[in-house]
Amino acid sequence: MARRLFCATRALLLHVPAPAPALAPSPASSAAAAEAAASLLPLLPCKRRKKLLKKLNSPRVAPIEPEAARRVPALDAVLDRDTAFRFLHRARSFLASLPPPHRIPLSEAGKLYRELGFPRGRKVARSAGRHPLLFHLPVVDSVRHLALTPFVRSLLEEERRIHDELLPSRVRAVRKLLMLTAHRRVPLAKLHHCRAVLGLPDDFRDRVRDFPDDFRVVVDPTDGRHVLELVRWDPALAVSALERDFVVDERRVRRTFRFAVPHRRLMPLDAEDADRLDAATTFPLVSPYTNGALLKPWTPEAEKYRVGVVHEFLSLTVEKRAMIHHIAEFKEEFGLTRHMYESLQKQNRAFYLAGTEMNWALFLRDAYDENGVLKEKDPLVLFNEKLQRFACMTNMGSGEAMVDAAGFD
């Protein structure tokens, strides 16, 4: 039966049990804040009303999903949680990349608002003060520094151990990613940019040389960039997540995608006939591991291929979601077009678009439950959730109690 939907099938299902969700702050939804601001428009003077209306219509604020009825607040809250913990993850990653004792002068840290993830024009000490269990401001030679606490440094050892244990599965994911590309090669800089989304360690660019049977690092003669190439094609890996899901639940996969056929109103079709017509053009789907260059552009087959590639890329991420700039990093390698946004909007059963018009994220709907909790959590996701629980503690007494419960000195 699977051959009716895909060009090739192999079933290999990896199941990771999902533990209890992590505690996280619940900031007000950005969409709700925009709606609250819009409700004040009739109460403002004309000049201030125009100024506020201009801000609300800005791509920085306007939601990517204009219809409020189609929004999923639980998934929108996931992005709000990322915003609340942006400083935590970026500052921890930046300081961890520094040599021990993992600190930087506060005057220099104030200039690195992009690298550390705090708002431009704000004081970095204010952001660090929100997480006293994780960051502190020691004075070294009469100079204040931003540094990681000894407790966080002990957590870094646990994170390194998790990366070491997951390295074989990460190598497998990168191999599948290279098999999705047109020429089986990706610049290492792009992988480094998306390392957090794919769950790769910070030193993955150095570790790839430990796998000569899978990867080869070459220098691109045109621009001098280091490029990661696939050494060998593995047919066992050329199986998409949709193909594996089809073996388990064929009916759900059939309901996931719909490539509708446009027809005029004069064509008398009831709902059942319209579904049959759409099914005839939707299936068979095109495997993302086929050669997309052989497909004619602007055809239903080419659109199926591009949608399938994006779906498979999201399935390779640790949280089954990615920001648009992460997907755009591989635009050339995946053969994506400018019309990809419209294609993704049509498949609202498979994807959910959250965020603003300028910076939006793409979710795999089936990977999350009705509460916006990831169904199958990667060990690295569980570690980040634990770190977020520690970050929420502003009382040092409760922090010491949780440290003792976690087994740290």
Short mmCIF file of N, CA and C in Angstrom, two decimals, residues 28-146:
data_model
loop_
_atom_site.label_atom_id
_atom_site.label_comp_id
_atom_site.label_asym_id
_atom_site.label_seq_id
_atom_site.Cartn_x
_atom_site.Cartn_y
_atom_site.Cartn_z
N ALA A 28 2.97 36.89 28.45
CA ALA A 28 1.79 37.20 27.66
C ALA A 28 2.09 36.97 26.19
N SER A 29 1.12 36.41 25.50
CA SER A 29 1.29 36.13 24.08
C SER A 29 1.48 37.43 23.31
N SER A 30 2.39 37.42 22.34
CA SER A 30 2.62 38.62 21.54
C SER A 30 1.39 38.97 20.72
N ALA A 31 0.67 37.95 20.23
CA ALA A 31 -0.56 38.21 19.48
C ALA A 31 -1.62 38.84 20.38
N ALA A 32 -1.72 38.34 21.63
CA ALA A 32 -2.68 38.92 22.56
C ALA A 32 -2.32 40.36 22.92
N ALA A 33 -1.02 40.63 23.04
CA ALA A 33 -0.58 41.99 23.34
C ALA A 33 -0.92 42.93 22.20
N ALA A 34 -0.76 42.45 20.95
CA ALA A 34 -1.11 43.28 19.79
C ALA A 34 -2.61 43.54 19.74
N GLU A 35 -3.42 42.53 20.08
CA GLU A 35 -4.87 42.74 20.10
C GLU A 35 -5.27 43.72 21.19
N ALA A 36 -4.61 43.63 22.35
CA ALA A 36 -4.91 44.57 23.43
C ALA A 36 -4.56 46.00 23.03
N ALA A 37 -3.42 46.16 22.33
CA ALA A 37 -3.04 47.50 21.86
C ALA A 37 -4.02 48.01 20.82
N ALA A 38 -4.51 47.12 19.95
CA ALA A 38 -5.47 47.54 18.93
C ALA A 38 -6.79 47.99 19.55
N SER A 39 -7.16 47.40 20.70
CA SER A 39 -8.41 47.79 21.34
C SER A 39 -8.36 49.20 21.90
N LEU A 40 -7.15 49.74 22.06
CA LEU A 40 -7.01 51.10 22.58
C LEU A 40 -7.08 52.16 21.49
N LEU A 41 -7.11 51.76 20.24
CA LEU A 41 -7.09 52.74 19.15
C LEU A 41 -8.22 53.75 19.23
N PRO A 42 -9.48 53.35 19.49
CA PRO A 42 -10.54 54.37 19.53
C PRO A 42 -10.39 55.37 20.67
N LEU A 43 -9.59 55.07 21.69
CA LEU A 43 -9.46 55.94 22.84
C LEU A 43 -8.32 56.94 22.70
N LEU A 44 -7.51 56.81 21.67
CA LEU A 44 -6.33 57.65 21.53
C LEU A 44 -6.61 58.84 20.63
N PRO A 45 -5.85 59.92 20.81
CA PRO A 45 -5.96 61.04 19.88
C PRO A 45 -5.54 60.62 18.47
N CYS A 46 -5.89 61.43 17.50
CA CYS A 46 -5.67 61.06 16.10
C CYS A 46 -4.20 60.82 15.80
N LYS A 47 -3.32 61.68 16.30
CA LYS A 47 -1.90 61.56 15.99
C LYS A 47 -1.31 60.29 16.61
N ARG A 48 -1.64 60.02 17.86
CA ARG A 48 -1.12 58.82 18.51
C ARG A 48 -1.77 57.56 17.92
N ARG A 49 -3.03 57.69 17.47
CA ARG A 49 -3.70 56.55 16.86
C ARG A 49 -3.00 56.14 15.57
N LYS A 50 -2.61 57.10 14.77
CA LYS A 50 -1.91 56.79 13.52
C LYS A 50 -0.55 56.16 13.80
N LYS A 51 0.13 56.66 14.83
CA LYS A 51 1.44 56.11 15.16
C LYS A 51 1.34 54.67 15.63
N LEU A 52 0.34 54.39 16.50
CA LEU A 52 0.16 53.03 16.98
C LEU A 52 -0.31 52.11 15.87
N LEU A 53 -1.18 52.60 15.00
CA LEU A 53 -1.66 51.78 13.89
C LEU A 53 -0.54 51.41 12.94
N LYS A 54 0.39 52.33 12.74
CA LYS A 54 1.54 52.05 11.88
C LYS A 54 2.41 50.95 12.48
N LYS A 55 2.58 50.98 13.81
CA LYS A 55 3.37 49.93 14.46
C LYS A 55 2.67 48.58 14.39
N LEU A 56 1.35 48.58 14.57
CA LEU A 56 0.62 47.32 14.54
C LEU A 56 0.63 46.68 13.16
N ASN A 57 0.71 47.51 12.12
CA ASN A 57 0.75 46.99 10.76
C ASN A 57 2.16 46.68 10.28
N SER A 58 3.15 46.93 11.12
CA SER A 58 4.54 46.66 10.74
C SER A 58 4.78 45.16 10.69
N PRO A 59 5.61 44.68 9.76
CA PRO A 59 5.93 43.25 9.72
C PRO A 59 6.57 42.73 11.00
N ARG A 60 7.14 43.62 11.82
CA ARG A 60 7.72 43.19 13.08
C ARG A 60 6.66 42.78 14.10
N VAL A 61 5.44 43.29 13.92
CA VAL A 61 4.37 43.05 14.89
C VAL A 61 3.23 42.24 14.29
N ALA A 62 2.92 42.47 13.01
CA ALA A 62 1.78 41.82 12.38
C ALA A 62 1.96 40.30 12.40
N PRO A 63 0.98 39.54 12.88
CA PRO A 63 1.12 38.07 12.93
C PRO A 63 1.14 37.47 11.54
N ILE A 64 1.89 36.37 11.39
CA ILE A 64 1.98 35.68 10.12
C ILE A 64 0.65 35.03 9.77
N GLU A 65 -0.15 34.71 10.78
CA GLU A 65 -1.49 34.16 10.57
C GLU A 65 -2.51 35.26 10.84
N PRO A 66 -3.05 35.90 9.80
CA PRO A 66 -3.93 37.06 10.03
C PRO A 66 -5.26 36.69 10.67
N GLU A 67 -5.76 35.48 10.44
CA GLU A 67 -7.06 35.08 10.97
C GLU A 67 -6.89 34.56 12.40
N ALA A 68 -7.53 35.26 13.34
CA ALA A 68 -7.40 34.87 14.75
C ALA A 68 -7.99 33.50 15.02
N ALA A 69 -9.01 33.11 14.26
CA ALA A 69 -9.66 31.83 14.50
C ALA A 69 -8.75 30.65 14.16
N ARG A 70 -7.77 30.87 13.29
CA ARG A 70 -6.89 29.78 12.87
C ARG A 70 -5.62 29.71 13.70
N ARG A 71 -5.44 30.62 14.63
CA ARG A 71 -4.24 30.59 15.46
C ARG A 71 -4.36 29.53 16.55
N VAL A 72 -3.20 29.01 16.93
CA VAL A 72 -3.13 28.01 18.00
C VAL A 72 -2.36 28.65 19.15
N PRO A 73 -3.05 29.13 20.17
CA PRO A 73 -2.35 29.83 21.26
C PRO A 73 -1.28 28.98 21.94
N ALA A 74 -1.49 27.67 22.02
CA ALA A 74 -0.51 26.82 22.69
C ALA A 74 0.83 26.81 21.95
N LEU A 75 0.78 26.84 20.61
CA LEU A 75 2.02 26.86 19.83
C LEU A 75 2.61 28.27 19.77
N ASP A 76 1.74 29.28 19.78
CA ASP A 76 2.25 30.65 19.85
C ASP A 76 3.01 30.88 21.15
N ALA A 77 2.54 30.23 22.23
CA ALA A 77 3.21 30.39 23.52
C ALA A 77 4.60 29.78 23.52
N VAL A 78 4.85 28.81 22.64
CA VAL A 78 6.19 28.22 22.55
C VAL A 78 7.20 29.28 22.11
N LEU A 79 6.82 30.11 21.15
CA LEU A 79 7.72 31.18 20.71
C LEU A 79 7.89 32.24 21.79
N ASP A 80 6.81 32.52 22.52
CA ASP A 80 6.95 33.47 23.63
C ASP A 80 7.89 32.95 24.70
N ARG A 81 7.86 31.64 24.92
CA ARG A 81 8.80 31.04 25.88
C ARG A 81 10.23 31.17 25.37
N ASP A 82 10.44 30.98 24.06
CA ASP A 82 11.78 31.16 23.50
C ASP A 82 12.28 32.59 23.72
N THR A 83 11.39 33.56 23.55
CA THR A 83 11.77 34.95 23.76
C THR A 83 12.16 35.20 25.21
N ALA A 84 11.41 34.59 26.14
CA ALA A 84 11.70 34.78 27.56
C ALA A 84 13.05 34.19 27.95
N PHE A 85 13.46 33.11 27.27
CA PHE A 85 14.71 32.43 27.61
C PHE A 85 15.82 32.69 26.59
N ARG A 86 15.67 33.71 25.77
CA ARG A 86 16.69 33.96 24.75
C ARG A 86 18.03 34.28 25.37
N PHE A 87 18.03 35.15 26.37
CA PHE A 87 19.31 35.51 27.02
C PHE A 87 19.92 34.29 27.68
N LEU A 88 19.12 33.47 28.32
CA LEU A 88 19.63 32.29 29.00
C LEU A 88 20.43 31.40 28.06
N HIS A 89 19.85 31.03 26.94
CA HIS A 89 20.49 30.07 26.05
C HIS A 89 21.65 30.69 25.27
N ARG A 90 21.47 31.91 24.80
CA ARG A 90 22.55 32.52 24.02
C ARG A 90 23.75 32.87 24.91
N ALA A 91 23.49 33.44 26.07
CA ALA A 91 24.59 33.81 26.96
C ALA A 91 25.31 32.57 27.47
N ARG A 92 24.55 31.53 27.80
CA ARG A 92 25.20 30.30 28.26
C ARG A 92 26.06 29.69 27.17
N SER A 93 25.55 29.66 25.94
CA SER A 93 26.33 29.10 24.84
C SER A 93 27.57 29.93 24.55
N PHE A 94 27.44 31.26 24.62
CA PHE A 94 28.58 32.13 24.33
C PHE A 94 29.64 32.00 25.42
N LEU A 95 29.23 32.04 26.67
CA LEU A 95 30.21 31.94 27.76
C LEU A 95 30.83 30.55 27.83
N ALA A 96 30.07 29.52 27.48
CA ALA A 96 30.63 28.18 27.48
C ALA A 96 31.69 28.00 26.41
N SER A 97 31.60 28.80 25.32
CA SER A 97 32.61 28.71 24.27
C SER A 97 33.92 29.39 24.65
N LEU A 98 33.90 30.20 25.71
CA LEU A 98 35.11 30.87 26.17
C LEU A 98 35.93 29.90 27.02
N PRO A 99 37.24 30.11 27.10
CA PRO A 99 38.06 29.23 27.96
C PRO A 99 37.72 29.45 29.43
N PRO A 100 37.95 28.44 30.28
CA PRO A 100 37.69 28.59 31.71
C PRO A 100 38.44 29.81 32.26
N PRO A 101 37.83 30.54 33.15
CA PRO A 101 36.61 30.28 33.92
C PRO A 101 35.33 30.82 33.28
N HIS A 102 35.26 30.93 31.96
CA HIS A 102 34.02 31.26 31.25
C HIS A 102 33.45 32.61 31.71
N ARG A 103 34.21 33.67 31.51
CA ARG A 103 33.74 34.99 31.90
C ARG A 103 34.24 36.01 30.89
N ILE A 104 33.59 37.20 30.92
CA ILE A 104 33.93 38.28 30.01
C ILE A 104 33.68 39.59 30.74
N PRO A 105 34.52 40.60 30.53
CA PRO A 105 34.28 41.89 31.20
C PRO A 105 32.90 42.44 30.86
N LEU A 106 32.25 43.01 31.85
CA LEU A 106 30.88 43.49 31.67
C LEU A 106 30.81 44.60 30.62
N SER A 107 31.85 45.40 30.50
CA SER A 107 31.84 46.48 29.49
C SER A 107 31.84 45.91 28.08
N GLU A 108 32.54 44.80 27.87
CA GLU A 108 32.54 44.15 26.56
C GLU A 108 31.24 43.39 26.32
N ALA A 109 30.72 42.78 27.37
CA ALA A 109 29.47 42.03 27.22
C ALA A 109 28.31 42.94 26.83
N GLY A 110 28.35 44.20 27.29
CA GLY A 110 27.28 45.13 26.94
C GLY A 110 27.20 45.44 25.47
N LYS A 111 28.28 45.21 24.72
CA LYS A 111 28.28 45.47 23.28
C LYS A 111 27.81 44.26 22.46
N LEU A 112 27.71 43.11 23.09
CA LEU A 112 27.39 41.86 22.37
C LEU A 112 25.93 41.50 22.58
N TYR A 113 25.03 42.43 22.25
CA TYR A 113 23.61 42.17 22.50
C TYR A 113 23.07 41.07 21.59
N ARG A 114 23.61 40.95 20.38
CA ARG A 114 23.15 39.89 19.49
C ARG A 114 23.64 38.53 19.97
N GLU A 115 24.92 38.46 20.33
CA GLU A 115 25.50 37.19 20.75
C GLU A 115 24.93 36.70 22.08
N LEU A 116 24.62 37.66 22.98
CA LEU A 116 24.14 37.27 24.31
C LEU A 116 22.61 37.26 24.40
N GLY A 117 21.93 37.86 23.44
CA GLY A 117 20.48 37.75 23.39
C GLY A 117 19.72 38.68 24.30
N PHE A 118 20.27 39.83 24.66
CA PHE A 118 19.51 40.80 25.45
C PHE A 118 19.14 41.99 24.57
N PRO A 119 18.08 42.73 24.91
CA PRO A 119 17.63 43.83 24.05
C PRO A 119 18.69 44.90 23.88
N ARG A 120 18.76 45.42 22.69
CA ARG A 120 19.72 46.49 22.41
C ARG A 120 19.36 47.74 23.21
N GLY A 121 20.38 48.35 23.79
CA GLY A 121 20.16 49.53 24.60
C GLY A 121 19.89 49.25 26.06
N ARG A 122 19.73 47.96 26.42
CA ARG A 122 19.52 47.59 27.81
C ARG A 122 20.84 47.13 28.43
N LYS A 123 20.87 47.07 29.74
CA LYS A 123 22.06 46.64 30.45
C LYS A 123 22.07 45.13 30.57
N VAL A 124 23.21 44.54 30.26
CA VAL A 124 23.32 43.09 30.33
C VAL A 124 23.24 42.62 31.78
N ALA A 125 23.64 43.46 32.71
CA ALA A 125 23.57 43.06 34.12
C ALA A 125 22.13 42.86 34.56
N ARG A 126 21.23 43.58 33.96
CA ARG A 126 19.81 43.43 34.31
C ARG A 126 19.29 42.07 33.86
N SER A 127 19.69 41.64 32.67
CA SER A 127 19.27 40.32 32.19
C SER A 127 19.90 39.21 33.01
N ALA A 128 21.17 39.37 33.36
CA ALA A 128 21.84 38.35 34.16
C ALA A 128 21.26 38.27 35.57
N GLY A 129 20.79 39.39 36.09
CA GLY A 129 20.23 39.40 37.43
C GLY A 129 18.93 38.63 37.56
N ARG A 130 18.27 38.36 36.45
CA ARG A 130 17.03 37.59 36.50
C ARG A 130 17.29 36.11 36.76
N HIS A 131 18.54 35.67 36.56
CA HIS A 131 18.87 34.25 36.74
C HIS A 131 20.07 34.13 37.69
N PRO A 132 19.87 34.43 38.97
CA PRO A 132 21.02 34.44 39.90
C PRO A 132 21.62 33.06 40.13
N LEU A 133 20.88 32.01 39.83
CA LEU A 133 21.42 30.68 40.02
C LEU A 133 22.38 30.28 38.90
N LEU A 134 22.30 30.99 37.75
CA LEU A 134 23.06 30.59 36.58
C LEU A 134 24.15 31.59 36.21
N PHE A 135 23.91 32.88 36.46
CA PHE A 135 24.90 33.91 36.10
C PHE A 135 25.22 34.75 37.33
N HIS A 136 26.46 35.22 37.39
CA HIS A 136 26.84 36.15 38.44
C HIS A 136 27.84 37.14 37.88
N LEU A 137 28.10 38.21 38.67
CA LEU A 137 28.94 39.33 38.21
C LEU A 137 30.11 39.48 39.17
N PRO A 138 31.12 38.62 39.05
CA PRO A 138 32.28 38.73 39.95
C PRO A 138 33.16 39.92 39.57
N VAL A 139 33.89 40.40 40.54
CA VAL A 139 34.84 41.49 40.34
C VAL A 139 36.24 40.90 40.32
N VAL A 140 36.93 41.05 39.18
CA VAL A 140 38.28 40.53 39.00
C VAL A 140 39.19 41.69 38.65
N ASP A 141 40.18 41.95 39.48
CA ASP A 141 41.10 43.09 39.26
C ASP A 141 40.34 44.39 39.11
N SER A 142 39.38 44.60 40.01
CA SER A 142 38.57 45.83 40.04
C SER A 142 37.69 45.99 38.82
N VAL A 143 37.46 44.93 38.05
CA VAL A 143 36.62 44.98 36.85
C VAL A 143 35.50 43.95 37.00
N ARG A 144 34.26 44.41 36.80
CA ARG A 144 33.14 43.49 36.89
C ARG A 144 33.06 42.64 35.62
N HIS A 145 32.76 41.37 35.81
CA HIS A 145 32.67 40.42 34.71
C HIS A 145 31.30 39.75 34.72
N LEU A 146 30.91 39.29 33.54
CA LEU A 146 29.75 38.40 33.41
C LEU A 146 30.28 36.98 33.31
#
